Amino acid sequence: MSKQLPIAKCCSPLARDPLTEVQATELAKRFKAMADPVRLRLLSLIASHTGGEACVCDLTDAFDLTGPTISHHLKVLRESGLITGERRGTWVYYRVHPEALAHLSAVLAPGDAVVA
Amino acid sequence: MSKQLPIAKCCSPLARDPLTEVQATELAKRFKAMADPVRLRLLSLIASHTGGEACVCDLTDAFDLTGPTISHHLKVLRESGLITGERRGTWVYYRVHPEALAHLSAVLAPGDAVVA
C-alpha cells in the first residue's frame, strides 16, 4: 500500500479558491485514474454493490475483458487511493474509499458550497 | 463549438447506481480533460475569478508556459464542455460551465445524496 496516494483532508471548492500547484498535481492523479470508462464502471459497481463491497468475482461478468486486465484497472484505482482491497480467503474484496470520493465531489461543488 | 461535449442532464451518484457504458464513456472524457495539473489550475483560476469570468490575459502570469500552450489547454477544457469562451474585442473571455461541474460533483457524491 506504500504506493497509494494519501487522501487530501482539505480543499475548498475550486470555484472558490484557486488550486495550488501541489493540490492540482494530487487531484490530477486521481482524475487520471478516473479518466477511463472501465475504471469508472468498476468504481461504480463496487460503490453501488450490496454492503459497499465487491470481490473480483462480482465484477468480471460486467466486462468483456480478461481477468488480468480487470486486475490492472483495479490496481490503478487502488494506487490512486480511490478504492481499498482486503484479501479474505480466495478473494480480494474491494471498497470505495468514501473520503476520497467525497473530497473530489466537494472540490467540484459550486463555490458557495460548504465543505466539511 | 460543434466538437464540444454535451452536458449530461442525468446521473445518479455512481455509488447508488452502476454507470452504463455510455455514461462511463462520457464521464471519462471529462475526467481526462481534468487529469492534468495545468488544466485543473486554469479551471480553478477561471471559476474563482471575480465575476466567474477570466480572459487569457488574467491567466498567463500564473504559469511558466507559453501562450500557445495555455491556449491548447483552454481548448481541451472547452471541447470537454467544462468551460465556454466568448470573444469580446481583443480577448476571449472564459467561464466555467456551472452545470458541468455540478454534474460531476453530484456523480461523485455519496450514494444517499440528492441529485437535482
JSON list of C-alpha atoms in Angstrom, two decimals:
[
{"chain": "A", "resi": 1, "resn": "MET", "atom": "CA", "xyz": [0.00, 0.00, 0.00]},
{"chain": "A", "resi": 2, "resn": "SER", "atom": "CA", "xyz": [3.05, 2.26, 0.11]},
{"chain": "A", "resi": 3, "resn": "LYS", "atom": "CA", "xyz": [2.30, 3.49, -3.41]},
{"chain": "A", "resi": 4, "resn": "GLN", "atom": "CA", "xyz": [-1.23, 4.58, -2.54]},
{"chain": "A", "resi": 5, "resn": "LEU", "atom": "CA", "xyz": [-1.90, 8.31, -2.71]},
{"chain": "A", "resi": 6, "resn": "PRO", "atom": "CA", "xyz": [-2.79, 9.91, 0.61]},
{"chain": "A", "resi": 7, "resn": "ILE", "atom": "CA", "xyz": [-6.32, 11.27, 0.93]},
{"chain": "A", "resi": 8, "resn": "ALA", "atom": "CA", "xyz": [-6.26, 15.06, 0.95]},
{"chain": "A", "resi": 9, "resn": "LYS", "atom": "CA", "xyz": [-8.03, 16.39, 4.00]},
{"chain": "A", "resi": 10, "resn": "CYS", "atom": "CA", "xyz": [-8.63, 19.79, 2.55]},
{"chain": "A", "resi": 11, "resn": "CYS", "atom": "CA", "xyz": [-9.58, 21.78, -0.35]},
{"chain": "A", "resi": 12, "resn": "SER", "atom": "CA", "xyz": [-12.16, 24.42, -0.84]},
{"chain": "A", "resi": 13, "resn": "PRO", "atom": "CA", "xyz": [-14.25, 24.09, -3.97]},
{"chain": "A", "resi": 14, "resn": "LEU", "atom": "CA", "xyz": [-12.02, 25.02, -6.90]},
{"chain": "A", "resi": 15, "resn": "ALA", "atom": "CA", "xyz": [-14.59, 27.66, -7.82]},
{"chain": "A", "resi": 16, "resn": "ARG", "atom": "CA", "xyz": [-13.90, 29.44, -4.51]},
{"chain": "A", "resi": 17, "resn": "ASP", "atom": "CA", "xyz": [-10.09, 29.45, -4.24]},
{"chain": "A", "resi": 18, "resn": "PRO", "atom": "CA", "xyz": [-7.51, 28.82, -6.98]},
{"chain": "A", "resi": 19, "resn": "LEU", "atom": "CA", "xyz": [-5.81, 25.45, -6.55]},
{"chain": "A", "resi": 20, "resn": "THR", "atom": "CA", "xyz": [-2.13, 25.47, -5.66]},
{"chain": "A", "resi": 21, "resn": "GLU", "atom": "CA", "xyz": [0.31, 23.56, -7.86]},
{"chain": "A", "resi": 22, "resn": "VAL", "atom": "CA", "xyz": [0.60, 20.84, -5.21]},
{"chain": "A", "resi": 23, "resn": "GLN", "atom": "CA", "xyz": [-3.18, 20.45, -4.87]},
{"chain": "A", "resi": 24, "resn": "ALA", "atom": "CA", "xyz": [-3.64, 20.40, -8.64]},
{"chain": "A", "resi": 25, "resn": "THR", "atom": "CA", "xyz": [-0.95, 17.73, -9.07]},
{"chain": "A", "resi": 26, "resn": "GLU", "atom": "CA", "xyz": [-2.57, 15.45, -6.48]},
{"chain": "A", "resi": 27, "resn": "LEU", "atom": "CA", "xyz": [-6.07, 15.96, -7.87]},
{"chain": "A", "resi": 28, "resn": "ALA", "atom": "CA", "xyz": [-4.90, 15.38, -11.45]},
{"chain": "A", "resi": 29, "resn": "LYS", "atom": "CA", "xyz": [-3.55, 11.94, -10.47]},
{"chain": "A", "resi": 30, "resn": "ARG", "atom": "CA", "xyz": [-6.94, 10.96, -9.10]},
{"chain": "A", "resi": 31, "resn": "PHE", "atom": "CA", "xyz": [-8.83, 12.30, -12.13]},
{"chain": "A", "resi": 32, "resn": "LYS", "atom": "CA", "xyz": [-6.38, 10.41, -14.36]},
{"chain": "A", "resi": 33, "resn": "ALA", "atom": "CA", "xyz": [-7.34, 7.19, -12.59]},
{"chain": "A", "resi": 34, "resn": "MET", "atom": "CA", "xyz": [-10.98, 8.00, -13.37]},
{"chain": "A", "resi": 35, "resn": "ALA", "atom": "CA", "xyz": [-10.31, 9.02, -16.98]},
{"chain": "A", "resi": 36, "resn": "ASP", "atom": "CA", "xyz": [-11.13, 5.55, -18.26]},
{"chain": "A", "resi": 37, "resn": "PRO", "atom": "CA", "xyz": [-14.63, 4.12, -18.83]},
{"chain": "A", "resi": 38, "resn": "VAL", "atom": "CA", "xyz": [-13.75, 0.64, -17.48]},
{"chain": "A", "resi": 39, "resn": "ARG", "atom": "CA", "xyz": [-12.30, 2.05, -14.27]},
{"chain": "A", "resi": 40, "resn": "LEU", "atom": "CA", "xyz": [-15.30, 4.36, -13.79]},
{"chain": "A", "resi": 41, "resn": "ARG", "atom": "CA", "xyz": [-17.65, 1.40, -14.21]},
{"chain": "A", "resi": 42, "resn": "LEU", "atom": "CA", "xyz": [-15.58, -0.69, -11.79]},
{"chain": "A", "resi": 43, "resn": "LEU", "atom": "CA", "xyz": [-15.67, 2.15, -9.27]},
{"chain": "A", "resi": 44, "resn": "SER", "atom": "CA", "xyz": [-19.40, 2.46, -9.68]},
{"chain": "A", "resi": 45, "resn": "LEU", "atom": "CA", "xyz": [-20.02, -1.31, -9.47]},
{"chain": "A", "resi": 46, "resn": "ILE", "atom": "CA", "xyz": [-18.02, -1.52, -6.24]},
{"chain": "A", "resi": 47, "resn": "ALA", "atom": "CA", "xyz": [-19.58, 1.58, -4.68]},
{"chain": "A", "resi": 48, "resn": "SER", "atom": "CA", "xyz": [-23.15, 0.56, -5.50]},
{"chain": "A", "resi": 49, "resn": "HIS", "atom": "CA", "xyz": [-22.71, -3.15, -4.61]},
{"chain": "A", "resi": 50, "resn": "THR", "atom": "CA", "xyz": [-24.66, -4.52, -1.65]},
{"chain": "A", "resi": 51, "resn": "GLY", "atom": "CA", "xyz": [-22.80, -3.57, 1.51]},
{"chain": "A", "resi": 52, "resn": "GLY", "atom": "CA", "xyz": [-20.50, -1.25, -0.47]},
{"chain": "A", "resi": 53, "resn": "GLU", "atom": "CA", "xyz": [-18.10, -4.13, -1.06]},
{"chain": "A", "resi": 54, "resn": "ALA", "atom": "CA", "xyz": [-17.37, -6.35, -4.06]},
{"chain": "A", "resi": 55, "resn": "CYS", "atom": "CA", "xyz": [-14.89, -9.04, -4.98]},
{"chain": "A", "resi": 56, "resn": "VAL", "atom": "CA", "xyz": [-13.44, -9.58, -8.45]},
{"chain": "A", "resi": 57, "resn": "CYS", "atom": "CA", "xyz": [-15.90, -12.47, -8.78]},
{"chain": "A", "resi": 58, "resn": "ASP", "atom": "CA", "xyz": [-18.73, -9.89, -8.63]},
{"chain": "A", "resi": 59, "resn": "LEU", "atom": "CA", "xyz": [-17.16, -7.63, -11.25]},
{"chain": "A", "resi": 60, "resn": "THR", "atom": "CA", "xyz": [-15.79, -9.65, -14.16]},
{"chain": "A", "resi": 61, "resn": "ASP", "atom": "CA", "xyz": [-19.17, -10.64, -15.68]},
{"chain": "A", "resi": 62, "resn": "ALA", "atom": "CA", "xyz": [-19.96, -7.00, -16.46]},
{"chain": "A", "resi": 63, "resn": "PHE", "atom": "CA", "xyz": [-16.99, -6.73, -18.84]},
{"chain": "A", "resi": 64, "resn": "ASP", "atom": "CA", "xyz": [-15.79, -8.45, -21.96]},
{"chain": "A", "resi": 65, "resn": "LEU", "atom": "CA", "xyz": [-12.23, -8.29, -20.61]},
{"chain": "A", "resi": 66, "resn": "THR", "atom": "CA", "xyz": [-9.69, -10.79, -19.27]},
{"chain": "A", "resi": 67, "resn": "GLY", "atom": "CA", "xyz": [-9.05, -11.23, -15.54]},
{"chain": "A", "resi": 68, "resn": "PRO", "atom": "CA", "xyz": [-5.57, -9.68, -15.74]},
{"chain": "A", "resi": 69, "resn": "THR", "atom": "CA", "xyz": [-6.99, -6.58, -17.48]},
{"chain": "A", "resi": 70, "resn": "ILE", "atom": "CA", "xyz": [-9.62, -6.14, -14.77]},
{"chain": "A", "resi": 71, "resn": "SER", "atom": "CA", "xyz": [-6.91, -6.64, -12.13]},
{"chain": "A", "resi": 72, "resn": "HIS", "atom": "CA", "xyz": [-4.75, -3.98, -13.77]},
{"chain": "A", "resi": 73, "resn": "HIS", "atom": "CA", "xyz": [-7.59, -1.44, -13.65]},
{"chain": "A", "resi": 74, "resn": "LEU", "atom": "CA", "xyz": [-8.34, -2.32, -10.01]},
{"chain": "A", "resi": 75, "resn": "LYS", "atom": "CA", "xyz": [-4.66, -1.79, -9.20]},
{"chain": "A", "resi": 76, "resn": "VAL", "atom": "CA", "xyz": [-4.74, 1.70, -10.77]},
{"chain": "A", "resi": 77, "resn": "LEU", "atom": "CA", "xyz": [-7.83, 2.58, -8.74]},
{"chain": "A", "resi": 78, "resn": "ARG", "atom": "CA", "xyz": [-6.21, 1.21, -5.56]},
{"chain": "A", "resi": 79, "resn": "GLU", "atom": "CA", "xyz": [-2.94, 3.07, -6.10]},
{"chain": "A", "resi": 80, "resn": "SER", "atom": "CA", "xyz": [-4.80, 6.31, -6.66]},
{"chain": "A", "resi": 81, "resn": "GLY", "atom": "CA", "xyz": [-6.46, 5.90, -3.26]},
{"chain": "A", "resi": 82, "resn": "LEU", "atom": "CA", "xyz": [-9.98, 5.61, -4.71]},
{"chain": "A", "resi": 83, "resn": "ILE", "atom": "CA", "xyz": [-10.56, 2.04, -3.51]},
{"chain": "A", "resi": 84, "resn": "THR", "atom": "CA", "xyz": [-9.13, -0.25, -0.86]},
{"chain": "A", "resi": 85, "resn": "GLY", "atom": "CA", "xyz": [-8.66, -4.01, -1.17]},
{"chain": "A", "resi": 86, "resn": "GLU", "atom": "CA", "xyz": [-8.63, -6.68, 1.54]},
{"chain": "A", "resi": 87, "resn": "ARG", "atom": "CA", "xyz": [-7.85, -10.35, 0.95]},
{"chain": "A", "resi": 88, "resn": "ARG", "atom": "CA", "xyz": [-10.21, -12.76, 2.73]},
{"chain": "A", "resi": 89, "resn": "GLY", "atom": "CA", "xyz": [-9.76, -16.40, 1.76]},
{"chain": "A", "resi": 90, "resn": "THR", "atom": "CA", "xyz": [-9.71, -16.86, -2.01]},
{"chain": "A", "resi": 91, "resn": "TRP", "atom": "CA", "xyz": [-10.76, -13.35, -2.99]},
{"chain": "A", "resi": 92, "resn": "VAL", "atom": "CA", "xyz": [-9.73, -9.75, -2.59]},
{"chain": "A", "resi": 93, "resn": "TYR", "atom": "CA", "xyz": [-12.70, -7.62, -1.53]},
{"chain": "A", "resi": 94, "resn": "TYR", "atom": "CA", "xyz": [-12.82, -4.01, -2.70]},
{"chain": "A", "resi": 95, "resn": "ARG", "atom": "CA", "xyz": [-14.48, -0.96, -1.19]},
{"chain": "A", "resi": 96, "resn": "VAL", "atom": "CA", "xyz": [-14.57, 2.60, -2.42]},
{"chain": "A", "resi": 97, "resn": "HIS", "atom": "CA", "xyz": [-12.69, 4.96, -0.12]},
{"chain": "A", "resi": 98, "resn": "PRO", "atom": "CA", "xyz": [-15.62, 7.18, 0.87]},
{"chain": "A", "resi": 99, "resn": "GLU", "atom": "CA", "xyz": [-13.46, 10.16, 1.87]},
{"chain": "A", "resi": 100, "resn": "ALA", "atom": "CA", "xyz": [-11.67, 10.16, -1.47]},
{"chain": "A", "resi": 101, "resn": "LEU", "atom": "CA", "xyz": [-14.91, 10.41, -3.47]},
{"chain": "A", "resi": 102, "resn": "ALA", "atom": "CA", "xyz": [-16.48, 12.91, -1.06]},
{"chain": "A", "resi": 103, "resn": "HIS", "atom": "CA", "xyz": [-13.36, 15.06, -1.32]},
{"chain": "A", "resi": 104, "resn": "LEU", "atom": "CA", "xyz": [-13.46, 15.11, -5.13]},
{"chain": "A", "resi": 105, "resn": "SER", "atom": "CA", "xyz": [-17.19, 15.85, -5.05]},
{"chain": "A", "resi": 106, "resn": "ALA", "atom": "CA", "xyz": [-16.57, 18.79, -2.69]},
{"chain": "A", "resi": 107, "resn": "VAL", "atom": "CA", "xyz": [-13.74, 20.20, -4.81]},
{"chain": "A", "resi": 108, "resn": "LEU", "atom": "CA", "xyz": [-16.05, 20.26, -7.86]},
{"chain": "A", "resi": 109, "resn": "ALA", "atom": "CA", "xyz": [-19.03, 21.69, -5.97]},
{"chain": "A", "resi": 110, "resn": "PRO", "atom": "CA", "xyz": [-20.19, 25.27, -6.62]},
{"chain": "A", "resi": 111, "resn": "GLY", "atom": "CA", "xyz": [-18.06, 27.93, -4.93]},
{"chain": "A", "resi": 112, "resn": "ASP", "atom": "CA", "xyz": [-20.66, 28.69, -2.30]},
{"chain": "A", "resi": 113, "resn": "ALA", "atom": "CA", "xyz": [-20.91, 25.06, -1.14]},
{"chain": "A", "resi": 114, "resn": "VAL", "atom": "CA", "xyz": [-19.93, 24.14, 2.41]},
{"chain": "A", "resi": 115, "resn": "VAL", "atom": "CA", "xyz": [-17.02, 21.71, 2.66]},
{"chain": "A", "resi": 116, "resn": "ALA", "atom": "CA", "xyz": [-16.73, 19.57, 5.78]},
{"chain": "B", "resi": 1, "resn": "MET", "atom": "CA", "xyz": [-18.42, 24.64, -30.80]},
{"chain": "B", "resi": 2, "resn": "SER", "atom": "CA", "xyz": [-19.58, 21.55, -32.68]},
{"chain": "B", "resi": 3, "resn": "LYS", "atom": "CA", "xyz": [-16.87, 19.45, -31.03]},
{"chain": "B", "resi": 4, "resn": "GLN", "atom": "CA", "xyz": [-17.97, 20.36, -27.53]},
{"chain": "B", "resi": 5, "resn": "LEU", "atom": "CA", "xyz": [-19.34, 17.52, -25.40]},
{"chain": "B", "resi": 6, "resn": "PRO", "atom": "CA", "xyz": [-22.98, 17.90, -24.45]},
{"chain": "B", "resi": 7, "resn": "ILE", "atom": "CA", "xyz": [-23.73, 18.37, -20.76]},
{"chain": "B", "resi": 8, "resn": "ALA", "atom": "CA", "xyz": [-25.33, 15.25, -19.34]},
{"chain": "B", "resi": 9, "resn": "LYS", "atom": "CA", "xyz": [-28.60, 16.06, -17.65]},
{"chain": "B", "resi": 10, "resn": "CYS", "atom": "CA", "xyz": [-28.63, 12.96, -15.57]},
{"chain": "B", "resi": 11, "resn": "CYS", "atom": "CA", "xyz": [-26.79, 10.62, -13.48]},
{"chain": "B", "resi": 12, "resn": "SER", "atom": "CA", "xyz": [-27.37, 9.32, -10.04]},
{"chain": "B", "resi": 13, "resn": "PRO", "atom": "CA", "xyz": [-24.31, 9.24, -7.81]},
{"chain": "B", "resi": 14, "resn": "LEU", "atom": "CA", "xyz": [-22.13, 6.38, -9.04]},
{"chain": "B", "resi": 15, "resn": "ALA", "atom": "CA", "xyz": [-22.32, 4.96, -5.54]},
{"chain": "B", "resi": 16, "resn": "ARG", "atom": "CA", "xyz": [-26.07, 4.50, -5.95]},
{"chain": "B", "resi": 17, "resn": "ASP", "atom": "CA", "xyz": [-26.47, 3.02, -9.44]},
{"chain": "B", "resi": 18, "resn": "PRO", "atom": "CA", "xyz": [-23.81, 1.38, -11.62]},
{"chain": "B", "resi": 19, "resn": "LEU", "atom": "CA", "xyz": [-22.86, 3.59, -14.56]},
{"chain": "B", "resi": 20, "resn": "THR", "atom": "CA", "xyz": [-23.82, 2.39, -18.02]},
{"chain": "B", "resi": 21, "resn": "GLU", "atom": "CA", "xyz": [-21.12, 2.07, -20.66]},
{"chain": "B", "resi": 22, "resn": "VAL", "atom": "CA", "xyz": [-22.39, 5.21, -22.39]},
{"chain": "B", "resi": 23, "resn": "GLN", "atom": "CA", "xyz": [-22.41, 7.24, -19.17]},
{"chain": "B", "resi": 24, "resn": "ALA", "atom": "CA", "xyz": [-18.93, 5.99, -18.22]},
{"chain": "B", "resi": 25, "resn": "THR", "atom": "CA", "xyz": [-17.54, 6.88, -21.65]},
{"chain": "B", "resi": 26, "resn": "GLU", "atom": "CA", "xyz": [-18.88, 10.45, -21.45]},
{"chain": "B", "resi": 27, "resn": "LEU", "atom": "CA", "xyz": [-17.69, 10.96, -17.88]},
{"chain": "B", "resi": 28, "resn": "ALA", "atom": "CA", "xyz": [-14.24, 9.53, -18.65]},
{"chain": "B", "resi": 29, "resn": "LYS", "atom": "CA", "xyz": [-13.75, 12.15, -21.38]},
{"chain": "B", "resi": 30, "resn": "ARG", "atom": "CA", "xyz": [-14.45, 14.92, -18.90]},
{"chain": "B", "resi": 31, "resn": "PHE", "atom": "CA", "xyz": [-12.19, 13.43, -16.21]},
{"chain": "B", "resi": 32, "resn": "LYS", "atom": "CA", "xyz": [-9.46, 13.07, -18.85]},
{"chain": "B", "resi": 33, "resn": "ALA", "atom": "CA", "xyz": [-9.69, 16.82, -19.50]},
{"chain": "B", "resi": 34, "resn": "MET", "atom": "CA", "xyz": [-9.18, 17.36, -15.76]},
{"chain": "B", "resi": 35, "resn": "ALA", "atom": "CA", "xyz": [-6.36, 14.82, -15.45]},
{"chain": "B", "resi": 36, "resn": "ASP", "atom": "CA", "xyz": [-3.71, 17.49, -15.89]},
{"chain": "B", "resi": 37, "resn": "PRO", "atom": "CA", "xyz": [-2.47, 19.91, -13.20]},
{"chain": "B", "resi": 38, "resn": "VAL", "atom": "CA", "xyz": [-2.26, 22.91, -15.55]},
{"chain": "B", "resi": 39, "resn": "ARG", "atom": "CA", "xyz": [-5.82, 22.39, -16.79]},
{"chain": "B", "resi": 40, "resn": "LEU", "atom": "CA", "xyz": [-7.11, 21.96, -13.23]},
{"chain": "B", "resi": 41, "resn": "ARG", "atom": "CA", "xyz": [-5.42, 25.20, -12.18]},
{"chain": "B", "resi": 42, "resn": "LEU", "atom": "CA", "xyz": [-6.82, 27.01, -15.25]},
{"chain": "B", "resi": 43, "resn": "LEU", "atom": "CA", "xyz": [-10.30, 25.71, -14.42]},
{"chain": "B", "resi": 44, "resn": "SER", "atom": "CA", "xyz": [-9.91, 26.86, -10.84]},
{"chain": "B", "resi": 45, "resn": "LEU", "atom": "CA", "xyz": [-8.49, 30.28, -11.78]},
{"chain": "B", "resi": 46, "resn": "ILE", "atom": "CA", "xyz": [-11.40, 30.89, -14.16]},
{"chain": "B", "resi": 47, "resn": "ALA", "atom": "CA", "xyz": [-14.06, 29.63, -11.73]},
{"chain": "B", "resi": 48, "resn": "SER", "atom": "CA", "xyz": [-12.75, 31.63, -8.79]},
{"chain": "B", "resi": 49, "resn": "HIS", "atom": "CA", "xyz": [-12.04, 34.82, -10.77]},
{"chain": "B", "resi": 50, "resn": "THR", "atom": "CA", "xyz": [-14.07, 37.93, -9.96]},
{"chain": "B", "resi": 51, "resn": "GLY", "atom": "CA", "xyz": [-17.41, 37.62, -11.72]},
{"chain": "B", "resi": 52, "resn": "GLY", "atom": "CA", "xyz": [-16.67, 34.00, -12.63]},
{"chain": "B", "resi": 53, "resn": "GLU", "atom": "CA", "xyz": [-15.03, 35.11, -15.86]},
{"chain": "B", "resi": 54, "resn": "ALA", "atom": "CA", "xyz": [-11.40, 35.44, -16.96]},
{"chain": "B", "resi": 55, "resn": "CYS", "atom": "CA", "xyz": [-9.54, 36.25, -20.14]},
{"chain": "B", "resi": 56, "resn": "VAL", "atom": "CA", "xyz": [-6.21, 34.72, -21.16]},
{"chain": "B", "resi": 57, "resn": "CYS", "atom": "CA", "xyz": [-4.60, 37.99, -20.03]},
{"chain": "B", "resi": 58, "resn": "ASP", "atom": "CA", "xyz": [-5.71, 37.12, -16.45]},
{"chain": "B", "resi": 59, "resn": "LEU", "atom": "CA", "xyz": [-4.35, 33.57, -16.62]},
{"chain": "B", "resi": 60, "resn": "THR", "atom": "CA", "xyz": [-0.91, 33.52, -18.22]},
{"chain": "B", "resi": 61, "resn": "ASP", "atom": "CA", "xyz": [1.00, 35.14, -15.34]},
{"chain": "B", "resi": 62, "resn": "ALA", "atom": "CA", "xyz": [0.23, 32.17, -13.07]},
{"chain": "B", "resi": 63, "resn": "PHE", "atom": "CA", "xyz": [2.16, 29.77, -15.33]},
{"chain": "B", "resi": 64, "resn": "ASP", "atom": "CA", "xyz": [5.67, 29.45, -16.66]},
{"chain": "B", "resi": 65, "resn": "LEU", "atom": "CA", "xyz": [4.23, 28.36, -20.01]},
{"chain": "B", "resi": 66, "resn": "THR", "atom": "CA", "xyz": [3.96, 29.87, -23.49]},
{"chain": "B", "resi": 67, "resn": "GLY", "atom": "CA", "xyz": [0.76, 31.44, -24.76]},
{"chain": "B", "resi": 68, "resn": "PRO", "atom": "CA", "xyz": [0.14, 28.64, -27.30]},
{"chain": "B", "resi": 69, "resn": "THR", "atom": "CA", "xyz": [0.49, 26.01, -24.55]},
{"chain": "B", "resi": 70, "resn": "ILE", "atom": "CA", "xyz": [-2.06, 27.80, -22.36]},
{"chain": "B", "resi": 71, "resn": "SER", "atom": "CA", "xyz": [-4.34, 28.13, -25.41]},
{"chain": "B", "resi": 72, "resn": "HIS", "atom": "CA", "xyz": [-4.04, 24.40, -26.09]},
{"chain": "B", "resi": 73, "resn": "HIS", "atom": "CA", "xyz": [-5.10, 23.55, -22.52]},
{"chain": "B", "resi": 74, "resn": "LEU", "atom": "CA", "xyz": [-8.01, 26.02, -22.71]},
{"chain": "B", "resi": 75, "resn": "LYS", "atom": "CA", "xyz": [-9.11, 24.36, -25.96]},
{"chain": "B", "resi": 76, "resn": "VAL", "atom": "CA", "xyz": [-9.14, 20.92, -24.29]},
{"chain": "B", "resi": 77, "resn": "LEU", "atom": "CA", "xyz": [-11.24, 22.31, -21.42]},
{"chain": "B", "resi": 78, "resn": "ARG", "atom": "CA", "xyz": [-13.62, 23.99, -23.89]},
{"chain": "B", "resi": 79, "resn": "GLU", "atom": "CA", "xyz": [-14.03, 20.90, -26.07]},
{"chain": "B", "resi": 80, "resn": "SER", "atom": "CA", "xyz": [-14.81, 18.79, -22.99]},
{"chain": "B", "resi": 81, "resn": "GLY", "atom": "CA", "xyz": [-17.67, 21.17, -22.14]},
{"chain": "B", "resi": 82, "resn": "LEU", "atom": "CA", "xyz": [-16.10, 22.31, -18.86]},
{"chain": "B", "resi": 83, "resn": "ILE", "atom": "CA", "xyz": [-15.67, 25.94, -19.93]},
{"chain": "B", "resi": 84, "resn": "THR", "atom": "CA", "xyz": [-17.16, 28.27, -22.50]},
{"chain": "B", "resi": 85, "resn": "GLY", "atom": "CA", "xyz": [-15.32, 31.02, -24.35]},
{"chain": "B", "resi": 86, "resn": "GLU", "atom": "CA", "xyz": [-16.67, 34.25, -25.83]},
{"chain": "B", "resi": 87, "resn": "ARG", "atom": "CA", "xyz": [-14.62, 36.70, -27.89]},
{"chain": "B", "resi": 88, "resn": "ARG", "atom": "CA", "xyz": [-15.14, 40.36, -26.97]},
{"chain": "B", "resi": 89, "resn": "GLY", "atom": "CA", "xyz": [-12.75, 42.76, -28.66]},
{"chain": "B", "resi": 90, "resn": "THR", "atom": "CA", "xyz": [-9.14, 41.63, -28.35]},
{"chain": "B", "resi": 91, "resn": "TRP", "atom": "CA", "xyz": [-9.67, 38.81, -25.87]},
{"chain": "B", "resi": 92, "resn": "VAL", "atom": "CA", "xyz": [-11.60, 35.60, -25.44]},
{"chain": "B", "resi": 93, "resn": "TYR", "atom": "CA", "xyz": [-13.34, 35.52, -22.06]},
{"chain": "B", "resi": 94, "resn": "TYR", "atom": "CA", "xyz": [-13.78, 32.16, -20.37]},
{"chain": "B", "resi": 95, "resn": "ARG", "atom": "CA", "xyz": [-16.36, 30.94, -17.88]},
{"chain": "B", "resi": 96, "resn": "VAL", "atom": "CA", "xyz": [-16.73, 27.57, -16.21]},
{"chain": "B", "resi": 97, "resn": "HIS", "atom": "CA", "xyz": [-19.87, 25.77, -17.32]},
{"chain": "B", "resi": 98, "resn": "PRO", "atom": "CA", "xyz": [-21.60, 25.57, -13.92]},
{"chain": "B", "resi": 99, "resn": "GLU", "atom": "CA", "xyz": [-23.83, 22.63, -14.85]},
{"chain": "B", "resi": 100, "resn": "ALA", "atom": "CA", "xyz": [-20.86, 20.55, -15.99]},
{"chain": "B", "resi": 101, "resn": "LEU", "atom": "CA", "xyz": [-19.03, 20.92, -12.68]},
{"chain": "B", "resi": 102, "resn": "ALA", "atom": "CA", "xyz": [-22.20, 20.47, -10.61]},
{"chain": "B", "resi": 103, "resn": "HIS", "atom": "CA", "xyz": [-22.99, 17.31, -12.57]},
{"chain": "B", "resi": 104, "resn": "LEU", "atom": "CA", "xyz": [-19.55, 15.82, -11.90]},
{"chain": "B", "resi": 105, "resn": "SER", "atom": "CA", "xyz": [-19.78, 16.78, -8.23]},
{"chain": "B", "resi": 106, "resn": "ALA", "atom": "CA", "xyz": [-23.18, 15.07, -7.97]},
{"chain": "B", "resi": 107, "resn": "VAL", "atom": "CA", "xyz": [-21.95, 11.89, -9.69]},
{"chain": "B", "resi": 108, "resn": "LEU", "atom": "CA", "xyz": [-19.13, 11.60, -7.13]},
{"chain": "B", "resi": 109, "resn": "ALA", "atom": "CA", "xyz": [-21.32, 12.42, -4.13]},
{"chain": "B", "resi": 110, "resn": "PRO", "atom": "CA", "xyz": [-22.19, 9.73, -1.57]},
{"chain": "B", "resi": 111, "resn": "GLY", "atom": "CA", "xyz": [-24.90, 7.30, -2.70]},
{"chain": "B", "resi": 112, "resn": "ASP", "atom": "CA", "xyz": [-27.53, 8.81, -0.43]},
{"chain": "B", "resi": 113, "resn": "ALA", "atom": "CA", "xyz": [-27.05, 12.34, -1.81]},
{"chain": "B", "resi": 114, "resn": "VAL", "atom": "CA", "xyz": [-29.94, 14.07, -3.55]},
{"chain": "B", "resi": 115, "resn": "VAL", "atom": "CA", "xyz": [-29.26, 14.95, -7.18]},
{"chain": "B", "resi": 116, "resn": "ALA", "atom": "CA", "xyz": [-31.21, 17.80, -8.72]}
]
